[in-house]
Coordinates of C-alpha atoms in Angstrom, one line a residue:
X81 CA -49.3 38.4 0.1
X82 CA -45.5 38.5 -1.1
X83 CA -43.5 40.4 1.6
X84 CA -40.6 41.9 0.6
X85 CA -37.6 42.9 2.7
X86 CA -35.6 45.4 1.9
X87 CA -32.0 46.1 3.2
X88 CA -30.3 49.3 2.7
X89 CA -27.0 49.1 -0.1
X90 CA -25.1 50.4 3.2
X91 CA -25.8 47.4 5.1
X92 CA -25.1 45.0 2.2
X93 CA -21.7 46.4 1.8
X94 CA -20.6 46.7 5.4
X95 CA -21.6 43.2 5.4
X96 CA -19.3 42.5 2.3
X97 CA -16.4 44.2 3.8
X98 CA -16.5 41.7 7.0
X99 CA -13.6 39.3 6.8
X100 CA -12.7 36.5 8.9
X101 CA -9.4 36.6 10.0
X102 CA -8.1 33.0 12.0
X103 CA -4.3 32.3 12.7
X104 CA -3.3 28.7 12.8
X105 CA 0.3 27.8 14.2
X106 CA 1.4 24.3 13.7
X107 CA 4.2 23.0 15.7
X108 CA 4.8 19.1 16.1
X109 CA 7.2 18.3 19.4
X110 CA 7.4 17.2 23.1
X111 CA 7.4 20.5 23.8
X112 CA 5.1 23.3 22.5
X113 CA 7.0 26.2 20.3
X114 CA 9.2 28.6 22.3
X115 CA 6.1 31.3 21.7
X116 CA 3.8 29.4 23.3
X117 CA 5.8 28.7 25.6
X118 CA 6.7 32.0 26.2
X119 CA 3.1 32.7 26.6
X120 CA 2.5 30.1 29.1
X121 CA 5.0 31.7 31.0
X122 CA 3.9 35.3 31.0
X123 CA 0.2 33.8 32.6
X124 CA 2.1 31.9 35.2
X125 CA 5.4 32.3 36.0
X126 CA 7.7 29.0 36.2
X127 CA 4.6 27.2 34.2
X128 CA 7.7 26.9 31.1
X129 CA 10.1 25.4 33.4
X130 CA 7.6 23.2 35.0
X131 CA 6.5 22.2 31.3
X132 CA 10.3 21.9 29.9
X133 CA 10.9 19.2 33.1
X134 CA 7.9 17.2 32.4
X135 CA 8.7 16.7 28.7
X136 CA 12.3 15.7 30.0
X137 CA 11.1 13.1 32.9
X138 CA 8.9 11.8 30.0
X139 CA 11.9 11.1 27.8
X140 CA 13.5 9.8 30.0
X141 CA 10.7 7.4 31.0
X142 CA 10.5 6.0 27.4
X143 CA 14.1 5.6 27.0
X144 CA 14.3 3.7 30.0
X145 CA 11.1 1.8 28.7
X146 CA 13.0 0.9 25.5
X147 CA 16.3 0.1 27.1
X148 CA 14.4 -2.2 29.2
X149 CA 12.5 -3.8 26.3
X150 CA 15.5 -4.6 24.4
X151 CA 17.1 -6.2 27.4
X152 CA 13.9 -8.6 27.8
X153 CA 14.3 -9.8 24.5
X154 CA 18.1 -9.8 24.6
X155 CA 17.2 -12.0 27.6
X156 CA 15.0 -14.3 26.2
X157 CA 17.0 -14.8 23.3
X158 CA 19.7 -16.0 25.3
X159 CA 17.9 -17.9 27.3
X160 CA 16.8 -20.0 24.0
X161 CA 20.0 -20.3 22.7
X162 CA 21.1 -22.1 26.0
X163 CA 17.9 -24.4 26.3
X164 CA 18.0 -25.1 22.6
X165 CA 21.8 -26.5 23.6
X166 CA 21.0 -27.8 26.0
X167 CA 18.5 -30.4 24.0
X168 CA 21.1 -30.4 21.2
X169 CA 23.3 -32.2 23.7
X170 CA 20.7 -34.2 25.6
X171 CA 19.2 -35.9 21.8
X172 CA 23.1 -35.9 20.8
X173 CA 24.0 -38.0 24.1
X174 CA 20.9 -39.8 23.3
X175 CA 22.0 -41.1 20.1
X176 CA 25.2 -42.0 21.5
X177 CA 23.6 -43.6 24.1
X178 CA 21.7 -45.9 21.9
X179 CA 24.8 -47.1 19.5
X180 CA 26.4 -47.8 22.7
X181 CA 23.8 -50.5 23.4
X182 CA 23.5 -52.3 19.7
X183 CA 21.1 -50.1 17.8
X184 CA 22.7 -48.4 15.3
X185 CA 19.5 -47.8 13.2
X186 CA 17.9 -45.9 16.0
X187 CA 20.8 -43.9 16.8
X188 CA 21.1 -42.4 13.1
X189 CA 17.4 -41.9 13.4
X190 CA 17.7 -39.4 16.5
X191 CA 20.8 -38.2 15.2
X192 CA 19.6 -37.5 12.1
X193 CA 16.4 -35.6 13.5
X194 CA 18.5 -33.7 15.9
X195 CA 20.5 -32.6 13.0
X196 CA 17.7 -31.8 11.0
X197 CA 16.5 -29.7 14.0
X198 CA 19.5 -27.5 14.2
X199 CA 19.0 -26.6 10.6
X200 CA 15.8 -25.5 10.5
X201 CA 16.0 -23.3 13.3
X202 CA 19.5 -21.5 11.2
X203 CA 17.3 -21.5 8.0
X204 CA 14.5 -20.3 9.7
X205 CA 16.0 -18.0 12.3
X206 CA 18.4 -16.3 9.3
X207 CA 15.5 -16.0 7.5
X208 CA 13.2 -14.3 10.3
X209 CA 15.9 -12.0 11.7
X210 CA 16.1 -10.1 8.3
X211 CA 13.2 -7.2 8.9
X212 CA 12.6 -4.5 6.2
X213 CA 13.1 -0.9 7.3
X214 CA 9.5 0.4 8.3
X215 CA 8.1 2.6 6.0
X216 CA 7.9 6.2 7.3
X217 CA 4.6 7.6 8.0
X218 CA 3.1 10.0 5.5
X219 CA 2.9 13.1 8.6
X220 CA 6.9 12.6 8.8
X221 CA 7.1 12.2 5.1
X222 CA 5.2 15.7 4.3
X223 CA 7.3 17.5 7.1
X224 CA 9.4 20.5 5.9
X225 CA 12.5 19.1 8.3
X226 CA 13.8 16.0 7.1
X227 CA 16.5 15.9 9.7
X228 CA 13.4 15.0 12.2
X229 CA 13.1 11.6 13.4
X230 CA 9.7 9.1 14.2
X231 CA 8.4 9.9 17.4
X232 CA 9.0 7.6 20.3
X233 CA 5.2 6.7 20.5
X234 CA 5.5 5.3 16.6
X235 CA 9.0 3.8 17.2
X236 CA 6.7 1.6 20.1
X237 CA 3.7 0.9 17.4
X238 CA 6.4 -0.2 15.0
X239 CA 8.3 -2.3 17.6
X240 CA 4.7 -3.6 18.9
X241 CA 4.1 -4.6 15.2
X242 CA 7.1 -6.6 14.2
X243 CA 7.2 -8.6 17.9
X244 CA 3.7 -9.6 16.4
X245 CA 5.2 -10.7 13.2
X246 CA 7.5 -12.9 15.0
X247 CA 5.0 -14.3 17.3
X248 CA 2.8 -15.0 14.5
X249 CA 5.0 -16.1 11.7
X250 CA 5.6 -19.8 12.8
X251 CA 1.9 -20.7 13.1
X252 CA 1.3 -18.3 9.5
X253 CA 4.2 -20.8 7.8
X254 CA 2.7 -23.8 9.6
X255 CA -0.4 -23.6 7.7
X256 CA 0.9 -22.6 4.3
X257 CA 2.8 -25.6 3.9
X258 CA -0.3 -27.7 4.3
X259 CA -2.1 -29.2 1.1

């Protein structure tokens, strides 16, 4: 038995007629767009000041988070620069030291390493301290604002990234120069 079911033409085209109608807003921001906003404040008053503050103490939280970063590694820069002198005088003494007692060979030796030291690291320290520009990510790049800059989060992932480089780029050269 083949039941058929029948629906009336009125049905059918009141069914036709039914559209879907959806509204997307996009906004990208600390802070939600001043409509929303707006909105946020009409269901609880002081809700947009309370939201305004927060995306302020937030911004101010990673700046101080960055300033604070940079003045680590400004830090422990520094604090190379004077140890690595530091050595540099103590081998250089060194080599004094051991023409002052007869052995001349010896003292060229661990002059000539300490020299050859020094080098390297301004070879290899000119050569790390030149870092391409990071590339920008393909959401900023589609964005109808150009004047907008990377987010603070990727400014950290991109920072996070190149301290890795650094870290990793003596043991990565290290190995390449092997056989």
């Amino acid at each position: 038995m083949n039941a058929r079911v029948v629906v009336p033409l009125e049905d059918i085209q009141r069914d036709i007629r039914v559209m879907r109608r959806e509204i997307v807003r996009r906004h990208q921001g600390p802070l939600p767009a001043p409509q929303t906003l707006g909105e946020y404040e009409q269901v609880l008053p002081g809700l947009a000041e309370r939201i305004v503050s927060m995306a302020e103490r937030e911004q101010a939280h990673r700046h101080e988070l960055e300033r604070t970063d940079l003045t680590q590694d400004y830090r422990i820069s520094r604090a190379g620069q004077g140890l690595g002198l530091i050595a540099l005088l103590v081998i250089a003494a060194l080599a004094a030291y051991l023409g002052f007692l007869g052995h001349p060979g010896w003292a060229v030796a661990v002059a000539g390493i300490d020299i050859a030291a020094v080098v390297g690291v301004f070879v290899t320290g000119q050569w790390r301290s030149v870092e391409p520009v990071p590339d920008v990510p393909e959401e900023l790049a589609e964005e109808e604002d150009p004047s907008q800059t990377i987010e603070s989060e990727q400014r950290r992932e991109i920072g996070q990234r190149r301290r890795a480089q650094r870290r990793d780029a003596p043991a990565e050269s290290e190995g390449g120069d092997e056989g």
